[in-house]
Coordinates of C-alpha atoms in Angstrom, one line a residue:
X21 CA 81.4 -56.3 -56.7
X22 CA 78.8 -59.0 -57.8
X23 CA 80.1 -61.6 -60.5
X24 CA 78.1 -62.6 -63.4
X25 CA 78.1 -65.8 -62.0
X26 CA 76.5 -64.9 -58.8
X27 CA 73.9 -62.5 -60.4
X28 CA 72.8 -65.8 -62.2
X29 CA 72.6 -67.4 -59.2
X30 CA 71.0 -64.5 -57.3
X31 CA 68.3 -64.5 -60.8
X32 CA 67.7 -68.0 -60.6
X33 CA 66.8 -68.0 -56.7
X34 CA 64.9 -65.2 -57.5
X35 CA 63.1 -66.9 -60.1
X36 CA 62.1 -70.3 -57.5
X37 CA 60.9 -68.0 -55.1
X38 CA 64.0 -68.3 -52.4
X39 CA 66.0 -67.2 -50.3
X40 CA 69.3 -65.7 -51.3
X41 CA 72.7 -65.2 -49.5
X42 CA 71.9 -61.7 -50.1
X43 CA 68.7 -61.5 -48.0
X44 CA 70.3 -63.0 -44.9
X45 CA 73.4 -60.8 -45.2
X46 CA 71.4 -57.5 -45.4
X47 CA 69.2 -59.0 -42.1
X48 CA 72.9 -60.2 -40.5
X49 CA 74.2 -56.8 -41.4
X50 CA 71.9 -54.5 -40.4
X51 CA 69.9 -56.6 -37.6
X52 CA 72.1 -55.7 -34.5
X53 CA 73.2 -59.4 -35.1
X54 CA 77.5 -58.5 -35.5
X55 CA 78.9 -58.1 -32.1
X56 CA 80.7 -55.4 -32.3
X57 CA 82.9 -57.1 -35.4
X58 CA 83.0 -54.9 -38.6
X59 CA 81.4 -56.7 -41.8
X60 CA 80.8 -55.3 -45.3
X61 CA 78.8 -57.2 -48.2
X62 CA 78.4 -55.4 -51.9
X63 CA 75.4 -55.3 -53.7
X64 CA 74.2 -54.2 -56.9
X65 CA 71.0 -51.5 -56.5
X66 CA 68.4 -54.1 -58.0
X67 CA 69.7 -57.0 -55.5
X68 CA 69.7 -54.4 -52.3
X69 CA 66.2 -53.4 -53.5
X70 CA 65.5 -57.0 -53.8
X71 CA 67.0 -57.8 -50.9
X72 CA 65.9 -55.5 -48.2
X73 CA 62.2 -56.8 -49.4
X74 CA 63.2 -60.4 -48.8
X75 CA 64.2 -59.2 -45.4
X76 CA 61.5 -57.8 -44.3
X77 CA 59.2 -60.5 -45.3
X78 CA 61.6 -63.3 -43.8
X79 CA 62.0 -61.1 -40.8
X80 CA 57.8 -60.7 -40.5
X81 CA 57.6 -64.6 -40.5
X82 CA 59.0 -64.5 -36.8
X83 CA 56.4 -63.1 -35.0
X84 CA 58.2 -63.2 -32.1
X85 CA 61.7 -61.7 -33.0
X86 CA 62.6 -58.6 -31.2
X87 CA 63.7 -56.8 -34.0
X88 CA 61.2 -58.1 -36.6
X89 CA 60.3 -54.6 -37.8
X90 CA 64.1 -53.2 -37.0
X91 CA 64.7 -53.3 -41.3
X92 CA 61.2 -52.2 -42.5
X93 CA 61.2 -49.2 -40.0
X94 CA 64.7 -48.1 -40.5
X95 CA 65.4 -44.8 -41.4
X96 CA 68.5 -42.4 -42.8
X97 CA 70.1 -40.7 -40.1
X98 CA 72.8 -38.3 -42.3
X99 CA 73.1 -38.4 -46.4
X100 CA 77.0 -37.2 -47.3
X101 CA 78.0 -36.2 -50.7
X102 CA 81.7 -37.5 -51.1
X103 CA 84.0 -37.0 -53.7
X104 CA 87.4 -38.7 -54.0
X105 CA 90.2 -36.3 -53.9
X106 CA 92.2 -37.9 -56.7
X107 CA 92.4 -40.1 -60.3
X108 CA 88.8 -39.1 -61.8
X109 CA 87.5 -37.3 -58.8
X110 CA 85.2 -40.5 -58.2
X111 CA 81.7 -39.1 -56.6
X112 CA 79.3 -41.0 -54.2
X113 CA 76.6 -40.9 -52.0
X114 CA 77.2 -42.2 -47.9
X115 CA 74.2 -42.5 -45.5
X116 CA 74.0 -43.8 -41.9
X117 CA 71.3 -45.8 -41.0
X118 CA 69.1 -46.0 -38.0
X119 CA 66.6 -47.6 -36.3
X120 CA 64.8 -48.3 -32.9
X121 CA 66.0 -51.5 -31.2
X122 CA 63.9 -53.2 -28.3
X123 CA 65.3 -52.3 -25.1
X124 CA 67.8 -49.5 -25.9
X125 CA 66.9 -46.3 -25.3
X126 CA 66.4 -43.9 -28.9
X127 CA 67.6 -44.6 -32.3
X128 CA 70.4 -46.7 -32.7
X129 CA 73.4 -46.7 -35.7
X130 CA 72.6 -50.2 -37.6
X131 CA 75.0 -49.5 -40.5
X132 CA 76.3 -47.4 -43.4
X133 CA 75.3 -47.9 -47.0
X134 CA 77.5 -46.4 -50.1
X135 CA 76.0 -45.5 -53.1
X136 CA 77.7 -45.4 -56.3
X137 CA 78.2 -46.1 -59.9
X138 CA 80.9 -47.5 -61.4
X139 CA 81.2 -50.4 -64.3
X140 CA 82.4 -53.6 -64.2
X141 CA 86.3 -54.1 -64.6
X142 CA 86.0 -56.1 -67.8
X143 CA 84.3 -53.0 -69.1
X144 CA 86.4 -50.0 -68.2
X145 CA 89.2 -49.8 -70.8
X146 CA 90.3 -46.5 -72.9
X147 CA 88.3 -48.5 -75.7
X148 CA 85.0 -49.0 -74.5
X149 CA 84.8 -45.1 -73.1
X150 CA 85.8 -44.3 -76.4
X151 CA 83.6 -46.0 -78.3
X152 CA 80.5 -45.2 -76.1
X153 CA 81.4 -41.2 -75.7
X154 CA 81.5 -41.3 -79.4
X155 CA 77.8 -43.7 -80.2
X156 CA 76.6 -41.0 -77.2
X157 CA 77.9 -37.6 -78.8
X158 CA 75.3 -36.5 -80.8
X159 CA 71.9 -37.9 -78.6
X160 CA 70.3 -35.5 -77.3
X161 CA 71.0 -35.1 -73.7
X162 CA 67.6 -36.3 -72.4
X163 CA 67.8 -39.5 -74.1
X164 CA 67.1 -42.3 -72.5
X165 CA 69.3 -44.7 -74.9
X166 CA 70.1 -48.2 -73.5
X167 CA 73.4 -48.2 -75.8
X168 CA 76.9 -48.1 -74.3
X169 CA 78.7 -50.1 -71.4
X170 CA 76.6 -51.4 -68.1
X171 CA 76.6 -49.2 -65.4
X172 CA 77.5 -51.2 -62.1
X173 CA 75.2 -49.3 -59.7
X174 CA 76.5 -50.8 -56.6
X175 CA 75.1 -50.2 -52.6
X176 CA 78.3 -51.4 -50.4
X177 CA 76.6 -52.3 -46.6
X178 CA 78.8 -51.7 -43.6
X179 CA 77.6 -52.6 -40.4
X180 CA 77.3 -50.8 -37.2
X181 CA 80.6 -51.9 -36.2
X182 CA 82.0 -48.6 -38.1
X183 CA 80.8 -46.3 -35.9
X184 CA 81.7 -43.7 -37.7
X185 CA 81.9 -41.7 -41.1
X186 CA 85.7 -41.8 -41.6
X187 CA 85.5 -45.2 -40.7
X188 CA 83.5 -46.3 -43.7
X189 CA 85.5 -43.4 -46.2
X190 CA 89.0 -42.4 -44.9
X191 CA 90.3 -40.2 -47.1
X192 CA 87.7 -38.7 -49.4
X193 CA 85.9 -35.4 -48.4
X194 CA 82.4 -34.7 -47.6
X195 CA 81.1 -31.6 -49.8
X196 CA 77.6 -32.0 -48.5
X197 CA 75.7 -33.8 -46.0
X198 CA 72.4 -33.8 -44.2
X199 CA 71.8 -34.6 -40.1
X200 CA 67.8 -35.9 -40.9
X201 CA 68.2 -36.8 -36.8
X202 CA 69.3 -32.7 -35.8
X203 CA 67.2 -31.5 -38.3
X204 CA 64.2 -32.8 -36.6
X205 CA 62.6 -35.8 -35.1
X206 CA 63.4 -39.1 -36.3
X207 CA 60.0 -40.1 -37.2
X208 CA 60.6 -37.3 -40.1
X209 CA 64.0 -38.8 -41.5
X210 CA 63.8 -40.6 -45.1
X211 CA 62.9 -44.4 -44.8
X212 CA 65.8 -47.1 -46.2
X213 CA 63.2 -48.3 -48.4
X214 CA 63.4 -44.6 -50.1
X215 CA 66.6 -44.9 -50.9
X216 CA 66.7 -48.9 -51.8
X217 CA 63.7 -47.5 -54.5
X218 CA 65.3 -44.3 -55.5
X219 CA 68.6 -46.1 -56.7
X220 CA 66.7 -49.3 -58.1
X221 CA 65.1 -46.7 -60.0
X222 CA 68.0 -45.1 -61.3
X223 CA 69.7 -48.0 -62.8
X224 CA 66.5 -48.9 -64.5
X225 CA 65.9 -45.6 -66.1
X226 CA 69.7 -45.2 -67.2
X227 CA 71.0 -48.9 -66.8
X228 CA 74.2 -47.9 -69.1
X229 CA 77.5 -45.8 -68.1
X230 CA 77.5 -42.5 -70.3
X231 CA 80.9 -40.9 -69.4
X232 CA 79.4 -37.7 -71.1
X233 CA 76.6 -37.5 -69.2
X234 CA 75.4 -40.6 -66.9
X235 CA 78.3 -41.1 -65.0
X236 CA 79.1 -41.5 -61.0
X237 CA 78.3 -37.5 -61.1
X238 CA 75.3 -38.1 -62.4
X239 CA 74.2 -40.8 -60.2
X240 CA 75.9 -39.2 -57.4
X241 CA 74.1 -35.6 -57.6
X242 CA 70.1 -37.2 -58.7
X243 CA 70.2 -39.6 -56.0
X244 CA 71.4 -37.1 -53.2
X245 CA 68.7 -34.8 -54.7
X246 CA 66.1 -37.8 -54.5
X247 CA 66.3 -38.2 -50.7
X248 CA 67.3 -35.4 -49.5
X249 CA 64.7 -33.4 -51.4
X250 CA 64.1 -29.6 -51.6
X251 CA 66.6 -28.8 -49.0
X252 CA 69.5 -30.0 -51.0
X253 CA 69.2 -26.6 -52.8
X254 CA 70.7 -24.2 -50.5
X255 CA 73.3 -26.6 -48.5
X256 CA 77.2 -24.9 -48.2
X257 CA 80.1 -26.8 -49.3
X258 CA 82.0 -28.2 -46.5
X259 CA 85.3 -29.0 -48.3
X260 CA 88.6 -26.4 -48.6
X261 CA 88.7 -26.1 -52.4
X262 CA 85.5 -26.8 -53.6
X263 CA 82.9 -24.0 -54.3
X264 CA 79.5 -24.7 -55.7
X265 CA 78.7 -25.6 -59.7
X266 CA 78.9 -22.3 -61.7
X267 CA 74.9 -21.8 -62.6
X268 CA 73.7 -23.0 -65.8
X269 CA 73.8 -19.5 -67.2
X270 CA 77.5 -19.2 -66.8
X271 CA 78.2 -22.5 -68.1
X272 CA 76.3 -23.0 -71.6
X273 CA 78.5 -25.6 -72.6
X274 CA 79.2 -29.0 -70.5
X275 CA 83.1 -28.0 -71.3
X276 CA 84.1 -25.3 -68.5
X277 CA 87.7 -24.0 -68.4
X278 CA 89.5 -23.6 -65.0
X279 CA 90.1 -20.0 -65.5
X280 CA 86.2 -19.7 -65.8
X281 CA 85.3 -21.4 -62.9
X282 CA 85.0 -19.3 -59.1
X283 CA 88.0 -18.1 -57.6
X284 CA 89.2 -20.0 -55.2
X285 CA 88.7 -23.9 -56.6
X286 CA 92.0 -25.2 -55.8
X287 CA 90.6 -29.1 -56.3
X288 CA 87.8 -29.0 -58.0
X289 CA 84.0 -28.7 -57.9
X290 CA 81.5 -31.5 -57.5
X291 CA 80.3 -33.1 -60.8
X292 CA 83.8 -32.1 -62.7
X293 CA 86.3 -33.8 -64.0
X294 CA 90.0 -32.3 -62.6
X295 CA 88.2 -28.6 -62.3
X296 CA 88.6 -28.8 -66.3
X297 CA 85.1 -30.5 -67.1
X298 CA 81.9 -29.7 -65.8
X299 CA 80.3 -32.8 -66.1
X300 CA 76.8 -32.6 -65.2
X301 CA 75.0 -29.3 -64.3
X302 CA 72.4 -28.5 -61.8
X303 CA 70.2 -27.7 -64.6
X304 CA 70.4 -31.8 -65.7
X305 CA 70.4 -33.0 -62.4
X306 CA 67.4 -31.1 -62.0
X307 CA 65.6 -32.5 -65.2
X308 CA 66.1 -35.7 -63.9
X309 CA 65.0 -35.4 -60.8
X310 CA 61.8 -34.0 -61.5
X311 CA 61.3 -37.3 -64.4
X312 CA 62.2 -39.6 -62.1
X313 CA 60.1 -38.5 -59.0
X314 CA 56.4 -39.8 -60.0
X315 CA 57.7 -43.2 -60.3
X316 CA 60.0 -42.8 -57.2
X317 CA 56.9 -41.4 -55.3
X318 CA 54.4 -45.2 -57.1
X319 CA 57.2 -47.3 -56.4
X320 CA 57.7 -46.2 -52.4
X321 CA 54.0 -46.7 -52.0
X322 CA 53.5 -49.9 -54.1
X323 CA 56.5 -51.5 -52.1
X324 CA 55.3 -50.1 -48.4
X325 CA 51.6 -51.1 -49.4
X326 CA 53.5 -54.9 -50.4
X327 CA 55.4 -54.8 -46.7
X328 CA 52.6 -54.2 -45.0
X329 CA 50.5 -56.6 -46.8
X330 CA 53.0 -58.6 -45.8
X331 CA 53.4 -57.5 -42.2
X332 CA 49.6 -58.6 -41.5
X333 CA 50.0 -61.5 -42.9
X334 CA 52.8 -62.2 -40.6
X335 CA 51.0 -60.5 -37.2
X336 CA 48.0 -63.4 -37.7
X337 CA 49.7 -66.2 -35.8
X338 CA 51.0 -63.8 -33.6
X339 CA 47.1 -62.0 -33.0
X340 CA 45.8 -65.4 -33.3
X341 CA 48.2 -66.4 -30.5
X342 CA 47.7 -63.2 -28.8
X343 CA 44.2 -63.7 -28.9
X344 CA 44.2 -67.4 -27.6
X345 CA 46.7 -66.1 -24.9
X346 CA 44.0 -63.3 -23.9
X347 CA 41.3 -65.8 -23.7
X348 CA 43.3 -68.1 -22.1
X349 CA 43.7 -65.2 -19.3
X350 CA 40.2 -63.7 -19.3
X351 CA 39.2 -67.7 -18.4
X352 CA 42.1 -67.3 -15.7
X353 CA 40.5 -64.2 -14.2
X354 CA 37.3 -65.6 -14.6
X355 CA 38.0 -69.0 -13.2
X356 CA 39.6 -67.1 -10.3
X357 CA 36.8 -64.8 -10.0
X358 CA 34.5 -67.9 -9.9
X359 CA 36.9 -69.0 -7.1
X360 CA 36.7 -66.4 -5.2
X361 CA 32.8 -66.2 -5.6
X362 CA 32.9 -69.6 -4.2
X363 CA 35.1 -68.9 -1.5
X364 CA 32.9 -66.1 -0.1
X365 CA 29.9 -68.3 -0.3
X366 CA 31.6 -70.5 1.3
X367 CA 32.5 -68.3 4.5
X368 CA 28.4 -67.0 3.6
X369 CA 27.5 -70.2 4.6
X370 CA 29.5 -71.1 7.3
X371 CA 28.6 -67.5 8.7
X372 CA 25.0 -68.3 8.3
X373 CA 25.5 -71.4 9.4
X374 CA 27.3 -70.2 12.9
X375 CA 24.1 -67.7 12.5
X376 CA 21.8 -70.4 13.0
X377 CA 24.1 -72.5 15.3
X378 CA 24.0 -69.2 17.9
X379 CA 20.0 -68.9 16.8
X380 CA 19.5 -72.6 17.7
X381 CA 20.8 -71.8 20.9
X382 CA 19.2 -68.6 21.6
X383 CA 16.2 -70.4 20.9
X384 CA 16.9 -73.0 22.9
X385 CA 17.6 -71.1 25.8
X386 CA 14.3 -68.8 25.2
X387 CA 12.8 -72.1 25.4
X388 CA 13.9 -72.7 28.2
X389 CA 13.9 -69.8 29.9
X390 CA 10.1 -70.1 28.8
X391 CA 10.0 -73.4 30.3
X392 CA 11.0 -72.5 33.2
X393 CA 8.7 -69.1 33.5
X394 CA 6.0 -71.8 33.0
X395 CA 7.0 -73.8 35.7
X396 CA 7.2 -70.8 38.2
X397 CA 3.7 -69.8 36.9
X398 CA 2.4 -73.5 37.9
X399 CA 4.4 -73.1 41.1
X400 CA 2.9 -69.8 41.9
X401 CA -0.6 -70.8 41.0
X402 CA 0.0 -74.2 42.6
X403 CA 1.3 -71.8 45.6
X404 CA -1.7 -69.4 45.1
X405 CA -4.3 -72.8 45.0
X406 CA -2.6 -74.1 48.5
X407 CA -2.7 -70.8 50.1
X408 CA -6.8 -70.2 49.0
X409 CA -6.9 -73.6 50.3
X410 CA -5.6 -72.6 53.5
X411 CA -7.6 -69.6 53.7
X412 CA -10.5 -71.9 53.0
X413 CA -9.8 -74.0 55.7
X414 CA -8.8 -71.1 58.4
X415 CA -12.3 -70.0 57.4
X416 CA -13.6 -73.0 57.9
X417 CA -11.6 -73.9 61.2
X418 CA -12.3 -70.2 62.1
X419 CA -16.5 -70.8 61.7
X420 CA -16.2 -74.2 63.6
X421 CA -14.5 -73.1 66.2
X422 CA -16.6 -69.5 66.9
X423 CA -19.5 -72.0 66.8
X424 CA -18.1 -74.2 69.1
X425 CA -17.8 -71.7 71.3
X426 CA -21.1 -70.1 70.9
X427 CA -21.9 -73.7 71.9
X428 CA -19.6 -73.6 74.5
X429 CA -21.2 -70.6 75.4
X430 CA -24.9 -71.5 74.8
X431 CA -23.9 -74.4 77.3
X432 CA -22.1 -72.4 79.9
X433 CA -25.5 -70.5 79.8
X434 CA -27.6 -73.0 79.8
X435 CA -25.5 -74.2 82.5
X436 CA -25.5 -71.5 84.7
X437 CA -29.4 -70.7 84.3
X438 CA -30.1 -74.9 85.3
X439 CA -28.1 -74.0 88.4
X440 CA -29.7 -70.7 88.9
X441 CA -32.8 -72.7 89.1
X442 CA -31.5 -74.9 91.4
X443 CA -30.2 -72.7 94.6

C-alpha cells in the first residue's frame, strides 16, 4: 500500500511536472515489457488515474515505439466480483486487461488490476470504527460527509505474467463476472481509462471509510455497476452459498437476520457482513450509481479529449517525418522516372541516330546508283552518237561509192561507145 511518505513524494513530482516511479511502473507493467516474470505494484485510485495519464503521454513522445498506443487503447476483457470467503467477508472488484500488440495476432492479456477499498493500517482499530459508525449514525444515508477515517481505495497491477484468474486471487470466489471479449467484439469492451476514471471518481465523491455504509461493499458493488453497466442487473451468482441481495422491499432495514435471508445461503450474500448484516442494498448502490454517472460520463471524455490532444501532438514529428520521408521518395521515384526518361532518349537518339547512319547510306548508295544510271545514259548516248556517226558515214561511204560507180559506169560507157566508134 502507498506510504505517506511516498504519496508526498508522488504530490511533489506531481506538482514540478515529472515523472514518477509510478508512471514507468504502470508502462513496465502493462507494456509487454516483463518476460514472462510475474510483477505486481499497488497504487492508490488517484495515482493509477494519474498514472495511466502520464503513461500515455510519455508513451506518445516515442513516435516510433511499437506499442505506443498499447496503454491508451487498452480495454477490459472480464470484470469479476470477488468476495473473500472468511474474517469480514472482504469484497473486490478483478478485471483482466487487454490490448492489441504489433505483430501478434488478436487481443493479447497485458495484466490484471484489483480494485478495492480498504483503510490504512494505522487507521483500522476497534476505536476508530467505533467512533466513526457512531459520528455516521444518524446522517442521512445520502450524505456526502467528509468526516470519519480515509478510505484507502487501492488499484493492485499484476502483469501478464499471471495468466490467469486464480493466479491473481486464489482462494476467494467469483460471485459475478463479465466476458466483454465473448460477449461481443473487442472493439465494444470498456476502455482502462473507464475504470481508472470510475474509481478516481469514487474516492473523490466518498474519500472516507463509512463501515455503515461506504465500505469495500459499497465500493465493490458501485464500481462493478459503473463498468459493467445495465447488464450487471440480471447476472446469476456463480458461487455455492451465495444467492442474490433480498430486494429492497424485503429488507427495510440495513439490519437483515439470517433466518430472513433466502434459503439456501450457507456463506453469505454479497454486500453482508457474516449473512447477519446486509450492508449495502441494491437500492443504494443504485442511488449511487445514477449520481455518479454524469461526472463519470465528463470525466471519460475530458480525459480522452486530453489523450488525444496529446496523441497529435506526439504524431507531428512522426507526420513531419513521415511526410519528409514521402517527399524524400516521391523525389526517388521522380528522379528515377527522370532517369528512365533519360535513358529512353538516350536509346531515341542512338535509334535515330543508327536511322540516319542506315539513311546516310541508303542515300549514298541511291547516289550512286544514280551515278552510275548517269554514266550508262552518257555511255548509251555516247554509244547512240557513235553509232549515228557510223550510219552517217555508211551513208556517206554508201553515196561515194554508188557514185563512183556510176562514174565507173559513165566511163565504162563512155568507154565502150569511143571504141564502138572506132571498129
Amino acid at each position: 500500500m502507498p506510504t505517506t511518505a511516498s504519496q508526498f513524494k508522488t504530490f511533489i513530482r506531481r506538482i514540478l511536472h515529472l515523472p514518477t516511479s509510478s508512471d514507468t511502473a504502470l508502462l513496465h507493467l502493462l507494456g509487454q515489457s516483463n518476460n514472462d516474470s510475474r510483477a505486481t505494484e499497488c497504487f492508490s485510485t488517484d495515482q493509477f488515474c494519474l498514472s495511466y495519464h502520464h503513461s500515455c503521454s510519455l508513451a506518445f513522445l516515442n513516435a516510433n515505439a511499437p506499442h505506443r498506443e498499447l496503454l491508451y487503447s487498452a480495454r477490459i476483457g472480464a470484470v469479476y466480483f470477488m468476495k473473500r470467503r472468511a474474517g469480514w467477508r472482504h469484497e473486490y472488484i478483478v478485471v483482466s486487461v487487454y490490448g492489441k500488440v504489433a505483430g501478434r495476432q488478436g487481443p493479447q492479456l497485458l495484466g490484471w488490476l484489483k480494485c478495492e477499498r480498504t483503510v490504512y493500517e494505522r487507521d483500522n482499530t476497534a476505536m476508530n470504527h467505533a467512533k466513526a459508525y457512531s459520528a455516521n449514525a444518524s446522517t442521512d444515508s445520502s450524505s456526502t460527509s467528509h468526516s470519519g477515517i480515509p478510505a484507502l481505495d487501492c488499484i493492485t497491477v499484476f502483469n501478464d505474467g499471471y495468466t490467469s484468474l486464480r493466479d491473481v486471487v486464489t482462494k476467494d470466489s467469483t460471485v459475478f463476472s463479465v466476458d466483454f471479449l465473448q460477449r461481443g467484439r473487442f472493439e465494444n469492451a470498456p476502455f482502462l481509462l473507464n475504470l481508472a476514471i470510475a474509481a478516481d471518481l469514487l474516492t473523490h465523491r466518498s474519500p472516507n471509510y463509512d463501515l455503515r455504509r461506504k465500505q469495500c461493499y459499497w465500493f465493490a458493488g458501485v464500481l462493478f455497476r459503473t463498468i459493467v453497466g445495465p447488464q450487471a442487473d440480471d447476472l446469476p451468482t456463480e458461487v455455492e452459498g451465495l444467492v442474490p441481495v433480498p430486494s429492497d422491499s424485503q429488507a427495510q432495514s440495513n439490519l437483515v437476520p439470517l433466518q430472513d435471508l433466502p434459503t439456501g445461503t450457507a456463506i453469505g450474500t454479497f454486500r453482508t457482513f457474516r449473512t447477519y448484516f446486509q450492508i449495502v442494498t441494491s437500492n443504494e448502490v443504485e442511488v449511487e450509481y445514477k449520481g455518479l454517472t454524469p461526472d463519470y460520463i465528463e470525466n471519460v471524455k475530458d480525459l480522452r479529449t486530453k489523450l488525444q490532444g496529446e496523441k497529435a501532438q506526439g504524431d507531428k514529428p512522426a507526420q513531419l517525418e513521415k511526410q519528409v520521408k514521402d517527399e524524400a521518395q516521391r523525389a526517388d521515384a521522380a528522379t528515377a522516372q527522370v532517369k528512365d526518361e533519360a535513358q529512353r532518349a538516350d536509346a531515341a537518339m542512338a535509334q535515330a541516330k543508327d536511322e540516319a547512319q542506315r539513311a546516310d547510306a541508303a542515300m549514298a548508295q541511291v547516289k550512286e546508283l544514280q551515278e552510275e544510271a548517269q554514266r550508262a545514259k552518257e555511255e548509251a548516248q555516247r554509244a547512240k552518237e557513235e553509232a549515228r556517226r557510223a550510219k552517217e558515214e555508211a551513208q556517206r561511204a554508201a553515196v561515194a561509192e554508188a557514185a563512183r560507180v556510176k562514174a565507173l559506169e559513165e566511163r565504162l560507157q563512155a568507154a565502150q561507145a569511143h571504141n564502138a566508134q572506132q571498129a
